[in-house]
PDB file of C-alpha atoms in Angstrom:
ATOM      1  CA  MET E   1      20.952  33.435   8.210  1.00 61.00           C
ATOM      2  CA  SER E   2      22.674  30.062   7.796  1.00 64.00           C
ATOM      3  CA  SER E   3      20.562  26.935   7.294  1.00 76.00           C
ATOM      4  CA  SER E   4      22.594  25.136  10.007  1.00 80.00           C
ATOM      5  CA  TRP E   5      21.748  25.516  13.683  1.00 84.00           C
ATOM      6  CA  PRO E   6      24.510  27.164  15.810  1.00 85.00           C
ATOM      7  CA  LYS E   7      26.762  24.671  17.591  1.00 81.00           C
ATOM      8  CA  ASN E   8      27.522  26.670  20.739  1.00 81.00           C
ATOM      9  CA  GLN E   9      26.011  29.163  23.150  1.00 84.00           C
ATOM     10  CA  GLY E  10      26.347  32.841  22.324  1.00 85.00           C
ATOM     11  CA  LEU E  11      24.757  35.798  20.588  1.00 89.00           C
ATOM     12  CA  LEU E  12      24.255  33.893  17.325  1.00 90.00           C
ATOM     13  CA  LEU E  13      22.288  31.130  19.084  1.00 88.00           C
ATOM     14  CA  ASP E  14      20.159  33.736  20.888  1.00 89.00           C
ATOM     15  CA  GLN E  15      19.318  35.360  17.540  1.00 91.00           C
ATOM     16  CA  TYR E  16      18.308  32.009  16.043  1.00 91.00           C
ATOM     17  CA  VAL E  17      16.140  31.196  19.070  1.00 91.00           C
ATOM     18  CA  ALA E  18      14.373  34.569  18.902  1.00 92.00           C
ATOM     19  CA  PHE E  19      13.791  34.164  15.167  1.00 92.00           C
ATOM     20  CA  VAL E  20      12.425  30.612  15.419  1.00 92.00           C
ATOM     21  CA  PHE E  21       9.937  31.615  18.133  1.00 94.00           C
ATOM     22  CA  THR E  22       8.828  34.633  16.087  1.00 93.00           C
ATOM     23  CA  LYS E  23       8.361  32.486  12.993  1.00 92.00           C
ATOM     24  CA  THR E  24       6.439  29.791  14.888  1.00 93.00           C
ATOM     25  CA  LEU E  25       4.234  32.425  16.535  1.00 94.00           C
ATOM     26  CA  TYR E  26       3.392  33.780  13.083  1.00 93.00           C
ATOM     27  CA  LYS E  27       2.386  30.273  11.954  1.00 93.00           C
ATOM     28  CA  CYS E  28       0.180  29.788  15.035  1.00 93.00           C
ATOM     29  CA  LYS E  29      -1.674  33.004  14.237  1.00 92.00           C
ATOM     30  CA  ASN E  30      -2.515  31.848  10.724  1.00 90.00           C
ATOM     31  CA  ASN E  31      -4.011  28.594   9.458  1.00 90.00           C
ATOM     32  CA  VAL E  32      -3.999  25.804  12.077  1.00 92.00           C
ATOM     33  CA  LYS E  33      -6.762  23.600  10.682  1.00 91.00           C
ATOM     34  CA  ASN E  34      -6.101  19.878  10.761  1.00 91.00           C
ATOM     35  CA  TYR E  35      -6.125  18.695   7.149  1.00 86.00           C
ATOM     36  CA  THR E  36      -4.825  15.204   7.890  1.00 90.00           C
ATOM     37  CA  ASP E  37      -6.939  12.063   8.251  1.00 89.00           C
ATOM     38  CA  THR E  38      -5.854  11.811  11.914  1.00 89.00           C
ATOM     39  CA  SER E  39      -8.279  13.213  14.501  1.00 89.00           C
ATOM     40  CA  LEU E  40      -6.714  15.294  17.276  1.00 91.00           C
ATOM     41  CA  PRO E  41      -8.144  16.509  20.609  1.00 90.00           C
ATOM     42  CA  LEU E  42      -7.422  20.023  19.296  1.00 92.00           C
ATOM     43  CA  ASP E  43     -10.055  19.501  16.614  1.00 91.00           C
ATOM     44  CA  ILE E  44     -12.783  20.029  19.202  1.00 90.00           C
ATOM     45  CA  LEU E  45     -11.884  23.735  19.390  1.00 90.00           C
ATOM     46  CA  GLU E  46     -12.992  26.404  16.969  1.00 89.00           C
ATOM     47  CA  GLU E  47     -10.225  28.084  14.978  1.00 90.00           C
ATOM     48  CA  ASN E  48      -9.490  31.172  17.123  1.00 91.00           C
ATOM     49  CA  THR E  49      -9.519  29.218  20.385  1.00 91.00           C
ATOM     50  CA  LYS E  50      -7.200  26.612  18.898  1.00 93.00           C
ATOM     51  CA  LYS E  51      -4.803  29.354  17.793  1.00 94.00           C
ATOM     52  CA  LYS E  52      -4.849  30.904  21.263  1.00 94.00           C
ATOM     53  CA  LEU E  53      -4.076  27.576  22.932  1.00 94.00           C
ATOM     54  CA  LEU E  54      -1.105  26.982  20.617  1.00 95.00           C
ATOM     55  CA  ILE E  55       0.136  30.531  21.270  1.00 96.00           C
ATOM     56  CA  ILE E  56      -0.195  30.082  25.053  1.00 96.00           C
ATOM     57  CA  VAL E  57       1.845  26.865  24.933  1.00 95.00           C
ATOM     58  CA  LEU E  58       4.463  28.431  22.642  1.00 96.00           C
ATOM     59  CA  ASN E  59       4.819  31.536  24.847  1.00 95.00           C
ATOM     60  CA  ASN E  60       5.135  29.336  27.936  1.00 95.00           C
ATOM     61  CA  LEU E  61       7.854  27.355  26.184  1.00 95.00           C
ATOM     62  CA  GLU E  62       9.752  30.563  25.424  1.00 94.00           C
ATOM     63  CA  LYS E  63       9.456  31.716  29.061  1.00 94.00           C
ATOM     64  CA  PHE E  64      10.518  28.256  30.175  1.00 92.00           C
ATOM     65  CA  ILE E  65      13.669  28.405  28.022  1.00 93.00           C
ATOM     66  CA  VAL E  66      14.547  31.895  29.311  1.00 92.00           C
ATOM     67  CA  GLU E  67      14.160  30.757  32.942  1.00 91.00           C
ATOM     68  CA  LEU E  68      16.348  27.697  32.407  1.00 90.00           C
ATOM     69  CA  LYS E  69      19.036  29.795  30.698  1.00 89.00           C
ATOM     70  CA  SER E  70      19.032  32.313  33.563  1.00 88.00           C
ATOM     71  CA  GLU E  71      19.603  29.470  36.036  1.00 88.00           C
ATOM     72  CA  ASN E  72      22.671  28.220  34.100  1.00 86.00           C
ATOM     73  CA  ILE E  73      21.455  24.634  34.128  1.00 86.00           C
ATOM     74  CA  SER E  74      23.511  21.827  32.582  1.00 86.00           C
ATOM     75  CA  LYS E  75      22.621  19.132  30.052  1.00 84.00           C
ATOM     76  CA  ILE E  76      22.890  16.548  32.838  1.00 85.00           C
ATOM     77  CA  TYR E  77      20.337  18.485  34.891  1.00 88.00           C
ATOM     78  CA  LEU E  78      17.957  18.555  31.923  1.00 85.00           C
ATOM     79  CA  THR E  79      18.236  14.813  31.422  1.00 82.00           C
ATOM     80  CA  LYS E  80      17.779  13.927  35.098  1.00 86.00           C
ATOM     81  CA  ASN E  81      14.855  16.285  35.692  1.00 87.00           C
ATOM     82  CA  ARG E  82      13.061  16.163  32.345  1.00 84.00           C
ATOM     83  CA  ASN E  83       9.936  14.511  33.820  1.00 83.00           C
ATOM     84  CA  PHE E  84       9.628  17.165  36.536  1.00 86.00           C
ATOM     85  CA  LEU E  85      10.263  19.956  34.031  1.00 87.00           C
ATOM     86  CA  LEU E  86       7.599  18.563  31.718  1.00 86.00           C
ATOM     87  CA  LEU E  87       5.007  18.445  34.516  1.00 86.00           C
ATOM     88  CA  GLN E  88       5.813  22.033  35.435  1.00 88.00           C
ATOM     89  CA  PHE E  89       5.563  23.180  31.820  1.00 90.00           C
ATOM     90  CA  PHE E  90       2.316  21.254  31.262  1.00 90.00           C
ATOM     91  CA  HIS E  91       0.577  22.582  34.381  1.00 87.00           C
ATOM     92  CA  ASN E  92       1.618  26.180  33.672  1.00 90.00           C
ATOM     93  CA  SER E  93       0.213  25.984  30.140  1.00 91.00           C
ATOM     94  CA  LEU E  94      -2.977  24.195  31.244  1.00 88.00           C
ATOM     95  CA  HIS E  95      -3.837  26.669  33.998  1.00 87.00           C
ATOM     96  CA  GLU E  96      -3.051  29.707  31.850  1.00 90.00           C
ATOM     97  CA  PHE E  97      -5.372  28.362  29.149  1.00 89.00           C
ATOM     98  CA  CYS E  98      -8.158  27.817  31.708  1.00 85.00           C
ATOM     99  CA  ARG E  99      -7.671  31.289  33.210  1.00 85.00           C
ATOM    100  CA  TYR E 100      -7.701  33.007  29.832  1.00 84.00           C
ATOM    101  CA  PHE E 101     -10.968  31.390  28.737  1.00 79.00           C
ATOM    102  CA  HIS E 102     -12.542  31.408  32.223  1.00 77.00           C
ATOM    103  CA  LEU E 103     -12.862  27.637  32.313  1.00 73.00           C
ATOM    104  CA  HIS E 104     -13.374  27.335  36.055  1.00 62.00           C
ATOM    105  CA  GLY E 105     -14.181  23.634  36.153  1.00 56.00           C
ATOM    106  CA  ASN E 106     -12.004  21.587  38.472  1.00 56.00           C
ATOM    107  CA  ILE E 107      -9.238  19.683  36.723  1.00 61.00           C
ATOM    108  CA  HIS E 108      -7.529  17.003  38.793  1.00 61.00           C
ATOM    109  CA  VAL E 109      -4.786  15.372  36.762  1.00 60.00           C
ATOM    110  CA  ARG E 110      -2.398  13.007  38.503  1.00 59.00           C
ATOM    111  CA  ASN E 111       1.205  12.851  37.342  1.00 56.00           C
ATOM    112  CA  ASN E 112       0.867   9.265  36.125  1.00 59.00           C
ATOM    113  CA  SER E 113      -2.173  10.349  34.112  1.00 63.00           C
ATOM    114  CA  ILE E 114      -0.109  13.120  32.519  1.00 64.00           C
ATOM    115  CA  ASN E 115       2.533  10.572  31.553  1.00 62.00           C
ATOM    116  CA  LYS E 116      -0.153   8.651  29.678  1.00 66.00           C
ATOM    117  CA  LEU E 117      -1.557  11.826  28.150  1.00 66.00           C
ATOM    118  CA  LEU E 118       1.867  12.750  26.817  1.00 69.00           C
ATOM    119  CA  CYS E 119       2.667   9.150  25.801  1.00 60.00           C
ATOM    120  CA  LYS E 120       5.975   9.214  27.697  1.00 65.00           C
ATOM    121  CA  GLU E 121       8.014  10.518  24.770  1.00 69.00           C
ATOM    122  CA  ALA E 122       7.151  14.152  25.604  1.00 72.00           C
ATOM    123  CA  PRO E 123       9.785  14.468  28.390  1.00 72.00           C
ATOM    124  CA  PHE E 124      12.414  13.445  25.870  1.00 77.00           C
ATOM    125  CA  LEU E 125      10.977  15.838  23.263  1.00 82.00           C
ATOM    126  CA  LEU E 126      11.132  18.684  25.779  1.00 85.00           C
ATOM    127  CA  GLU E 127      14.729  17.748  26.600  1.00 84.00           C
ATOM    128  CA  ILE E 128      15.668  17.811  22.890  1.00 85.00           C
ATOM    129  CA  VAL E 129      14.129  21.257  22.370  1.00 88.00           C
ATOM    130  CA  CYS E 130      15.735  22.673  25.533  1.00 88.00           C
ATOM    131  CA  ILE E 131      19.187  21.363  24.614  1.00 88.00           C
ATOM    132  CA  TYR E 132      19.041  22.774  21.079  1.00 87.00           C
ATOM    133  CA  LEU E 133      17.703  26.166  22.221  1.00 90.00           C
ATOM    134  CA  ILE E 134      19.965  26.578  25.253  1.00 90.00           C
ATOM    135  CA  PHE E 135      23.204  24.843  24.269  1.00 88.00           C
ATOM    136  CA  GLY E 136      23.110  24.689  20.470  1.00 84.00           C
ATOM    137  CA  ASP E 137      23.644  21.744  18.143  1.00 75.00           C
ATOM    138  CA  SER E 138      24.230  18.452  19.978  1.00 66.00           C
ATOM    139  CA  ALA E 139      25.937  15.450  18.386  1.00 54.00           C
ATOM    140  CA  ASN E 140      24.611  13.131  21.114  1.00 60.00           C
ATOM    141  CA  ILE E 141      21.012  14.105  20.373  1.00 64.00           C
ATOM    142  CA  ASN E 142      21.558  14.038  16.603  1.00 55.00           C
ATOM    143  CA  ASN E 143      22.645  10.407  16.767  1.00 57.00           C
ATOM    144  CA  ILE E 144      19.136   9.218  17.613  1.00 62.00           C
ATOM    145  CA  PHE E 145      17.759  10.489  14.301  1.00 64.00           C
ATOM    146  CA  HIS E 146      18.448   8.376  11.218  1.00 55.00           C
ATOM    147  CA  ASP E 147      18.290  11.163   8.673  1.00 55.00           C
ATOM    148  CA  THR E 148      20.048  13.961  10.608  1.00 52.00           C
ATOM    149  CA  PRO E 149      23.341  15.113   9.027  1.00 53.00           C
ATOM    150  CA  ARG E 150      26.411  16.119  11.003  1.00 57.00           C
ATOM    151  CA  ARG E 151      25.033  19.650  11.345  1.00 64.00           C
ATOM    152  CA  LEU E 152      21.409  20.055  12.387  1.00 74.00           C
ATOM    153  CA  SER E 153      19.300  22.295  10.168  1.00 79.00           C
ATOM    154  CA  TYR E 154      17.339  25.308  11.339  1.00 82.00           C
ATOM    155  CA  THR E 155      14.245  23.776   9.712  1.00 86.00           C
ATOM    156  CA  LYS E 156      14.420  20.626  11.842  1.00 85.00           C
ATOM    157  CA  VAL E 157      14.719  22.617  15.093  1.00 88.00           C
ATOM    158  CA  THR E 158      11.649  24.594  14.021  1.00 91.00           C
ATOM    159  CA  ALA E 159       9.821  21.311  13.399  1.00 91.00           C
ATOM    160  CA  PHE E 160      10.743  20.049  16.902  1.00 91.00           C
ATOM    161  CA  ILE E 161       9.340  23.226  18.480  1.00 94.00           C
ATOM    162  CA  GLU E 162       6.121  23.046  16.450  1.00 94.00           C
ATOM    163  CA  ASN E 163       5.751  19.353  17.287  1.00 93.00           C
ATOM    164  CA  LEU E 164       6.193  19.939  21.022  1.00 93.00           C
ATOM    165  CA  THR E 165       3.731  22.844  20.935  1.00 95.00           C
ATOM    166  CA  ILE E 166       1.098  20.719  19.191  1.00 94.00           C
ATOM    167  CA  LYS E 167       1.728  17.705  21.471  1.00 92.00           C
ATOM    168  CA  ILE E 168       1.320  19.740  24.671  1.00 93.00           C
ATOM    169  CA  SER E 169      -1.767  21.503  23.279  1.00 94.00           C
ATOM    170  CA  ASN E 170      -3.313  18.135  22.427  1.00 92.00           C
ATOM    171  CA  ALA E 171      -2.518  16.855  25.921  1.00 89.00           C
ATOM    172  CA  ILE E 172      -4.191  19.908  27.463  1.00 89.00           C
ATOM    173  CA  MET E 173      -7.357  19.334  25.457  1.00 89.00           C
ATOM    174  CA  LEU E 174      -7.306  15.629  26.282  1.00 88.00           C
ATOM    175  CA  ALA E 175      -7.041  16.550  29.972  1.00 84.00           C
ATOM    176  CA  MET E 176      -9.993  18.910  29.574  1.00 84.00           C
ATOM    177  CA  ILE E 177     -12.021  16.178  27.867  1.00 83.00           C
ATOM    178  CA  LYS E 178     -11.146  13.395  30.326  1.00 80.00           C
ATOM    179  CA  PHE E 179     -10.715  15.084  33.710  1.00 75.00           C
ATOM    180  CA  SER E 180     -12.432  18.479  33.712  1.00 69.00           C
ATOM    181  CA  SER E 181     -15.843  18.994  35.295  1.00 61.00           C
ATOM    182  CA  THR E 182     -16.376  21.836  32.818  1.00 63.00           C
ATOM    183  CA  ASN E 183     -18.687  20.873  29.975  1.00 64.00           C
ATOM    184  CA  LEU E 184     -16.983  22.312  26.915  1.00 67.00           C
ATOM    185  CA  LEU E 185     -20.229  22.011  24.996  1.00 63.00           C
ATOM    186  CA  THR E 186     -21.743  24.841  27.052  1.00 64.00           C
ATOM    187  CA  LYS E 187     -18.945  27.185  26.044  1.00 69.00           C
ATOM    188  CA  LYS E 188     -18.526  29.171  22.844  1.00 76.00           C
ATOM    189  CA  TYR E 189     -15.207  27.580  21.962  1.00 81.00           C
ATOM    190  CA  ILE E 190     -16.443  24.426  20.207  1.00 83.00           C
ATOM    191  CA  ASN E 191     -15.812  23.709  16.535  1.00 83.00           C
ATOM    192  CA  LEU E 192     -19.385  23.852  15.218  1.00 80.00           C
ATOM    193  CA  ASP E 193     -18.338  22.400  11.873  1.00 81.00           C
ATOM    194  CA  LEU E 194     -17.499  19.202  13.749  1.00 81.00           C
ATOM    195  CA  ILE E 195     -19.882  19.213  16.714  1.00 82.00           C
ATOM    196  CA  GLN E 196     -23.470  20.461  16.520  1.00 81.00           C
ATOM    197  CA  SER E 197     -25.205  18.378  19.178  1.00 82.00           C
ATOM    198  CA  ILE E 198     -24.667  16.663  22.518  1.00 81.00           C
ATOM    199  CA  ARG E 199     -24.563  13.327  20.731  1.00 86.00           C
ATOM    200  CA  GLU E 200     -21.792  14.468  18.367  1.00 86.00           C
ATOM    201  CA  TYR E 201     -19.836  15.901  21.306  1.00 84.00           C
ATOM    202  CA  GLU E 202     -20.069  12.655  23.278  1.00 86.00           C
ATOM    203  CA  LYS E 203     -19.234  10.641  20.165  1.00 89.00           C
ATOM    204  CA  PHE E 204     -16.097  12.704  19.493  1.00 89.00           C
ATOM    205  CA  LYS E 205     -15.136  12.655  23.172  1.00 87.00           C
ATOM    206  CA  ASN E 206     -15.421   8.856  23.431  1.00 90.00           C
ATOM    207  CA  PHE E 207     -13.590   8.394  20.131  1.00 91.00           C
ATOM    208  CA  ILE E 208     -10.651  10.547  21.288  1.00 89.00           C
ATOM    209  CA  ILE E 209     -10.435   8.770  24.661  1.00 88.00           C
ATOM    210  CA  LEU E 210     -10.565   5.335  23.012  1.00 90.00           C
ATOM    211  CA  LYS E 211      -7.995   6.373  20.419  1.00 88.00           C
ATOM    212  CA  ASP E 212      -5.638   7.616  23.147  1.00 85.00           C
ATOM    213  CA  TYR E 213      -6.020   4.321  25.011  1.00 84.00           C
ATOM    214  CA  MET E 214      -5.430   2.275  21.854  1.00 86.00           C
ATOM    215  CA  TYR E 215      -2.367   4.311  20.972  1.00 84.00           C
ATOM    216  CA  TYR E 216      -0.856   3.903  24.425  1.00 82.00           C
ATOM    217  CA  ILE E 217      -1.475   0.141  24.518  1.00 83.00           C
ATOM    218  CA  PHE E 218      -1.023  -0.973  20.898  1.00 83.00           C
ATOM    219  CA  PHE E 219       0.319   1.609  18.480  1.00 82.00           C
ATOM    220  CA  ARG E 220       2.999   3.271  20.609  1.00 82.00           C
ATOM    221  CA  PRO E 221       4.818  -0.066  21.238  1.00 82.00           C
ATOM    222  CA  ARG E 222       4.564  -0.760  17.504  1.00 82.00           C
ATOM    223  CA  ASP E 223       6.076   2.626  16.627  1.00 81.00           C
ATOM    224  CA  ILE E 224       8.862   2.209  19.190  1.00 82.00           C
ATOM    225  CA  TYR E 225       9.681  -1.276  17.907  1.00 79.00           C
ATOM    226  CA  ASN E 226       9.767   0.012  14.312  1.00 81.00           C
ATOM    227  CA  GLY E 227      11.833   3.092  15.219  1.00 79.00           C
ATOM    228  CA  TYR E 228       9.070   5.266  13.820  1.00 82.00           C
ATOM    229  CA  TYR E 229       7.866   8.696  14.961  1.00 84.00           C
ATOM    230  CA  GLN E 230       5.164  11.088  13.770  1.00 87.00           C
ATOM    231  CA  LEU E 231       6.439  14.680  13.898  1.00 89.00           C
ATOM    232  CA  TRP E 232       3.624  17.249  13.828  1.00 92.00           C
ATOM    233  CA  ILE E 233       4.319  20.561  12.094  1.00 92.00           C
ATOM    234  CA  ILE E 234       2.465  23.717  11.018  1.00 93.00           C
ATOM    235  CA  LYS E 235       2.333  24.317   7.265  1.00 90.00           C
ATOM    236  CA  GLU E 236       0.609  26.998   5.216  1.00 86.00           C
ATOM    237  CA  CYS E 237      -2.283  24.576   4.667  1.00 86.00           C
ATOM    238  CA  GLY E 238      -2.578  23.901   8.427  1.00 89.00           C
ATOM    239  CA  LEU E 239      -1.490  21.082  10.741  1.00 93.00           C
ATOM    240  CA  ASP E 240       0.361  18.218   9.105  1.00 92.00           C
ATOM    241  CA  TYR E 241       2.874  15.572  10.102  1.00 91.00           C
ATOM    242  CA  LEU E 242       6.151  14.080   8.921  1.00 88.00           C
ATOM    243  CA  ASN E 243       7.135  10.445   9.319  1.00 85.00           C
ATOM    244  CA  ILE E 244      10.688  10.172  10.627  1.00 83.00           C
ATOM    245  CA  HIS E 245      12.804   7.275  11.876  1.00 80.00           C
ATOM    246  CA  VAL E 246      14.311   7.457  15.347  1.00 78.00           C
ATOM    247  CA  TYR E 247      16.395   5.187  17.569  1.00 73.00           C
ATOM    248  CA  ARG E 248      13.970   4.574  20.471  1.00 73.00           C
ATOM    249  CA  ILE E 249      15.952   1.977  22.402  1.00 72.00           C
ATOM    250  CA  GLU E 250      15.571   3.742  25.764  1.00 72.00           C
ATOM    251  CA  GLU E 251      11.791   3.843  25.358  1.00 71.00           C
ATOM    252  CA  PHE E 252      11.785   0.185  24.337  1.00 71.00           C
ATOM    253  CA  LYS E 253      13.523  -0.719  27.617  1.00 72.00           C
ATOM    254  CA  GLU E 254      10.685   0.945  29.546  1.00 73.00           C
ATOM    255  CA  LEU E 255       7.920  -1.081  27.889  1.00 74.00           C
ATOM    256  CA  GLU E 256       6.161  -3.528  30.169  1.00 74.00           C
ATOM    257  CA  GLY E 257       3.105  -5.743  30.430  1.00 77.00           C
ATOM    258  CA  PHE E 258       0.837  -5.909  27.421  1.00 75.00           C
ATOM    259  CA  SER E 259       3.012  -3.447  25.482  1.00 75.00           C
ATOM    260  CA  LEU E 260       5.809  -6.017  25.480  1.00 74.00           C
ATOM    261  CA  LEU E 261       3.380  -8.642  24.198  1.00 77.00           C
ATOM    262  CA  VAL E 262       2.646  -6.374  21.228  1.00 76.00           C
ATOM    263  CA  THR E 263       6.344  -6.275  20.309  1.00 74.00           C
ATOM    264  CA  LEU E 264       6.598 -10.041  20.892  1.00 76.00           C
ATOM    265  CA  TRP E 265       3.695 -10.593  18.497  1.00 75.00           C
ATOM    266  CA  MET E 266       5.459  -8.466  15.886  1.00 72.00           C
ATOM    267  CA  GLU E 267       8.646 -10.473  16.392  1.00 75.00           C
ATOM    268  CA  LEU E 268       6.733 -13.725  15.921  1.00 75.00           C
ATOM    269  CA  GLN E 269       5.205 -12.291  12.760  1.00 74.00           C
ATOM    270  CA  ASP E 270       8.684 -11.466  11.447  1.00 71.00           C
ATOM    271  CA  LEU E 271       9.822 -14.980  12.298  1.00 75.00           C
ATOM    272  CA  PHE E 272       6.924 -17.096  11.051  1.00 74.00           C
ATOM    273  CA  LEU E 273       5.116 -15.069   8.393  1.00 73.00           C
ATOM    274  CA  PRO E 274       7.883 -15.449   5.770  1.00 74.00           C
ATOM    275  CA  GLN E 275       7.959 -19.213   6.427  1.00 75.00           C
ATOM    276  CA  LEU E 276       4.166 -19.385   6.337  1.00 74.00           C
ATOM    277  CA  LYS E 277       4.084 -17.474   3.046  1.00 78.00           C
ATOM    278  CA  PHE E 278       6.717 -19.839   1.621  1.00 75.00           C
ATOM    279  CA  LEU E 279       4.730 -22.865   2.830  1.00 78.00           C
ATOM    280  CA  LEU E 280       1.434 -21.564   1.426  1.00 79.00           C
ATOM    281  CA  LEU E 281       3.143 -20.724  -1.859  1.00 81.00           C
ATOM    282  CA  GLY E 282       4.528 -24.271  -2.052  1.00 80.00           C
ATOM    283  CA  VAL E 283       1.161 -25.816  -1.205  1.00 81.00           C
ATOM    284  CA  GLY E 284      -0.516 -23.564  -3.763  1.00 80.00           C
ATOM    285  CA  LYS E 285       1.938 -24.618  -6.460  1.00 83.00           C
ATOM    286  CA  ALA E 286       1.439 -28.303  -5.569  1.00 82.00           C
ATOM    287  CA  ILE E 287      -2.356 -27.983  -5.691  1.00 86.00           C
ATOM    288  CA  THR E 288      -2.141 -26.130  -9.006  1.00 85.00           C
ATOM    289  CA  TYR E 289       0.164 -28.817 -10.425  1.00 79.00           C
ATOM    290  CA  VAL E 290      -2.124 -31.676  -9.304  1.00 83.00           C
ATOM    291  CA  PHE E 291      -5.215 -29.848 -10.562  1.00 82.00           C
ATOM    292  CA  ASN E 292      -3.597 -29.209 -13.967  1.00 82.00           C
ATOM    293  CA  ARG E 293      -2.558 -32.865 -14.221  1.00 81.00           C
ATOM    294  CA  LEU E 294      -6.093 -34.020 -13.420  1.00 82.00           C
ATOM    295  CA  ILE E 295      -7.588 -31.614 -15.945  1.00 83.00           C
ATOM    296  CA  ASN E 296      -5.114 -32.754 -18.620  1.00 80.00           C
ATOM    297  CA  LYS E 297      -5.848 -36.427 -17.945  1.00 78.00           C
ATOM    298  CA  PHE E 298      -9.576 -35.734 -17.974  1.00 78.00           C
ATOM    299  CA  ILE E 299      -9.295 -33.933 -21.322  1.00 78.00           C
ATOM    300  CA  ILE E 300      -7.178 -36.768 -22.771  1.00 78.00           C
ATOM    301  CA  TYR E 301      -9.701 -39.337 -21.490  1.00 75.00           C
ATOM    302  CA  ILE E 302     -12.640 -37.413 -23.005  1.00 78.00           C
ATOM    303  CA  THR E 303     -10.774 -37.016 -26.311  1.00 77.00           C
ATOM    304  CA  LYS E 304      -9.971 -40.735 -26.499  1.00 71.00           C
ATOM    305  CA  SER E 305     -13.574 -41.637 -25.655  1.00 74.00           C
ATOM    306  CA  ILE E 306     -14.882 -39.402 -28.445  1.00 72.00           C
ATOM    307  CA  ARG E 307     -12.448 -40.978 -30.922  1.00 70.00           C
ATOM    308  CA  ARG E 308     -13.511 -44.521 -29.928  1.00 67.00           C
ATOM    309  CA  ASN E 309     -17.157 -43.643 -30.308  1.00 66.00           C
ATOM    310  CA  HIS E 310     -16.480 -42.017 -33.676  1.00 63.00           C
ATOM    311  CA  THR E 311     -14.491 -45.070 -34.883  1.00 61.00           C
ATOM    312  CA  ALA E 312     -17.176 -47.425 -33.695  1.00 56.00           C
TER     313      ALA E 312
END
C-alpha cells in the first residue's frame, strides 16, 4: 500500500478507506488512556466505557461516509451543509451512546450549544474527513496546512479521522456533564482512579466546564490568530496530540465580541512589547552606567581620603 492517499474516487480509494477504519478501530480497542497533561471530558470514563464511546463515534462516522457516498453528494454540498451534517452526526453518536449504556437521563442540547461544545472548527474538520474519504486527495484542502506536501499521506488522513473521533467523543461527554439530568456518578462507568467521591466528581465537572469556557473565550482566538491547531491522535501509549500549523483565516473572520479583543491585545503586544523591551534595556543600561560611575567616583574619593590621612 502506497504512503500517499489516492487522488480520485475508485476501488483504490475504497480499499484505503476500509483499511484506515479497520486500523483506527483496532487502536480504539487497545490503549486509549490520556497520558498528556491536558484534561479531557473523556477522562471521566473508565477505560472500557471510553473505548466503547470512541468505537461508537468511529462506526457512526463510517456509516455516515457510506450514506453520503450512496447519495452522490458533491464537494459544494459538503461545504454548504457541513454544520447540518455535523449536528446530525453528533446527535446520532450521542443517542447511540446513551442507548447502549442505558443512560436514560434527558439531554436537551441546543444547536448553538453544540457549536460551542465543538468549538466551531468541528464542522470544518468533518468536511475535511468527508472530502478525503469520499473524493480522495484535495489540493484545495491541502493548501490550508503549512506542512502538507503536494500529495497527502495516508498517515495524515488517519490522524484526521482519529482527531475527529476524539473531538466528537469529548463533545458527547461534555454534553453529558453539562446538560444531562443523569448523574454519571451513580453509574458504573466512572474512572475510579480519578474520581472516588462526590466532591472529586463535582471538582472535575466544574474544572472541565470552566476549561471549555476559557478555551472558547480566550485560547481558541489565540490559536486561530497564531495559525495553530492541536491534532489529537491515538498512539500505542494512548491518547496524544500533535501541534500543527493551519491557515485559519475563515475562522478568524467569524470571531466577534470579546474574542476579537483577545486578538487585538495580542496585536498590541506584538506592536509595543519589542519597543518596551528596547526602552527598558536602554534604561537599564543607563542606570547601570550611572551606578558604575558613582561607585567608581566613590572608590576614588575614598582612596584619595585614605592617602591624605596617611600623608598627614
